[in-house]
Each structure stands twice: as C-alpha cells, then as structure tokens.
Coordinates of C-alpha atoms in Angstrom, one line a residue:
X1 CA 78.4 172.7 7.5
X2 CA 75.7 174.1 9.3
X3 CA 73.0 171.3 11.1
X4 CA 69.8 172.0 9.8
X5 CA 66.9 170.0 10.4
X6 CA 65.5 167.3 7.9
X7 CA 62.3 167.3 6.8
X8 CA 60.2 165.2 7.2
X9 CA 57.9 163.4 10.1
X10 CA 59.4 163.8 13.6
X11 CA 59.9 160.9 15.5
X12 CA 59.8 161.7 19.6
X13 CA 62.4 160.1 21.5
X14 CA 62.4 157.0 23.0
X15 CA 61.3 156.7 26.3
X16 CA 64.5 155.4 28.7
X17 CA 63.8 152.8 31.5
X18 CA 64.4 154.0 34.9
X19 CA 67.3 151.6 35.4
X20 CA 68.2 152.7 39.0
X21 CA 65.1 150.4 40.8
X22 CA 65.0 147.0 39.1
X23 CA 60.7 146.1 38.2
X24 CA 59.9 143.8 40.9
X25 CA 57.2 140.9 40.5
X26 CA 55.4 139.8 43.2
X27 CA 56.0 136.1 44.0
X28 CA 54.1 133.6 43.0
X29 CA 52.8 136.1 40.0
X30 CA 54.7 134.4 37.1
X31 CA 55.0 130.6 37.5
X32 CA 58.1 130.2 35.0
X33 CA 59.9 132.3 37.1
X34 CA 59.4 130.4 40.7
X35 CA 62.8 129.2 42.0
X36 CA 62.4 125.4 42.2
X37 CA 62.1 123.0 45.9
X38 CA 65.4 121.0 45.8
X39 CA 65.4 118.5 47.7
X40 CA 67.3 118.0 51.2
X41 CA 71.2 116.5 51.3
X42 CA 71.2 113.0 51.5
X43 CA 72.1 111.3 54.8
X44 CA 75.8 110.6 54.6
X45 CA 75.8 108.1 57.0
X46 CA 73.6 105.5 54.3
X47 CA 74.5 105.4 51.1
X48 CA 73.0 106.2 48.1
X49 CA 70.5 103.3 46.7
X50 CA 72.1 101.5 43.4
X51 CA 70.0 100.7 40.8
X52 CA 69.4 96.7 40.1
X53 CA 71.0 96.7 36.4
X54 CA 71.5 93.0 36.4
X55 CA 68.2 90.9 36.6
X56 CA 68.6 88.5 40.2
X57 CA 68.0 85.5 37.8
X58 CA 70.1 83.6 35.7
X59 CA 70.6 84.3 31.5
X60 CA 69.5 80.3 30.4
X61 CA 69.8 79.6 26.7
X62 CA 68.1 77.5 24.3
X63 CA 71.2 76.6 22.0
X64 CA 74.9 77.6 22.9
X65 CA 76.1 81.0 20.8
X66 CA 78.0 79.2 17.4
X67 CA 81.2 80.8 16.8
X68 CA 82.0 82.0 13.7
X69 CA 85.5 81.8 13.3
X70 CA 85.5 78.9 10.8
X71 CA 85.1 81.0 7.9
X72 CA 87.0 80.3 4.9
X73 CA 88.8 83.3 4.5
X74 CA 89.4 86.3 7.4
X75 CA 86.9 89.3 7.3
X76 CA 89.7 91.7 7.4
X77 CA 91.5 90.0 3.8
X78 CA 87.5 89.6 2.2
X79 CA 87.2 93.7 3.0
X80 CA 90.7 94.4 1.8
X81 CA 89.8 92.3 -1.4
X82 CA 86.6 94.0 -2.0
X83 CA 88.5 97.3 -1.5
X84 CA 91.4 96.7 -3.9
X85 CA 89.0 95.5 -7.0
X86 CA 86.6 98.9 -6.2
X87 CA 90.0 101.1 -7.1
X88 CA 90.8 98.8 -9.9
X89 CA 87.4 99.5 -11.2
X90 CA 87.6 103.3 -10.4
X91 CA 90.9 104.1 -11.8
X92 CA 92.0 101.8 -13.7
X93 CA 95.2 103.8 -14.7
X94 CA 96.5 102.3 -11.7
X95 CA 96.4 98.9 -12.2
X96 CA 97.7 98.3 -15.7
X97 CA 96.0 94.3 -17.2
X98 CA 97.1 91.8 -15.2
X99 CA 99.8 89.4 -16.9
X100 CA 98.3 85.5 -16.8

C-alpha cells in the first residue's frame, strides 16, 4: 500500500506548548491562586485554650425522668412477636394452622 493523501479539507497541525519554560503569573494577578497566611506555631509553653462544652451552671429539672421499665412485656419479645406474625403472614407455607 502506497500512502496517498485523503481528500478532503486540511487541518494544520496543532500548535505544541513550549514546555521547557513553565508560563509564569505575576503575583497577586490571579487571587485563587495566592498561597494562604497560616498562622504562627502556637506557644508550647501554654496550652491550647479548651472549649467550655459543659454550661458552668447546674442541669435543674422540673419533674424527675420516669423510667420505663414497668412495661408489661420486654421490647425485645413485643419486636420478635411482631416479627414472627409478619412471616406467618408472608409465607404462610411455613407455618402450617395452628392446632388449638
């Protein structure tokens, strides 16, 4: 096969970067670009300041929190209940009719 030339419209090549000198901006030109001030080392003779999480005064309440561990019947057996009657209701293959 011999290379011939397509017809059609010619395209000129695309122009290559001179990558040997990287384009330089002069500072301050571009303000995304500015390197950002950090601030100096702390002192380590002082320690950091901690933030005040817990308020200085006292939590009062009106009435005393009711517990609510005199239910009839466990959360954990009412949820494993509940869950055993939904697969008795979605396959009831499972479960053949109870005997009474």
């Amino acid at each position: 096969m011999k290379n011939q030339e397509k017809p059609g419209p010619q395209v000129p090549p695309l122009e290559q970067p001179n990558r040997s000198e990287p384009k330089r901006e002069e500072p301050g030109t571009h303000p995304g670009r500015e390197q950002p001030q950090t601030p100096p080392p702390p002192n380590p003779a002082t320690p950091p300041p901690t933030p005040n999480e817990v308020p200085d005064r006292d939590i009062k309440r009106e009435t005393p929190p009711q517990p609510q561990a005199t239910q009839e019947q466990p959360l954990a057996e009412r949820i494993w209940e509940q869950d055993k009657e939904d697969v008795e209701e979605r396959s009831p293959s499972l479960y053949p009719d109870k005997v009474e």
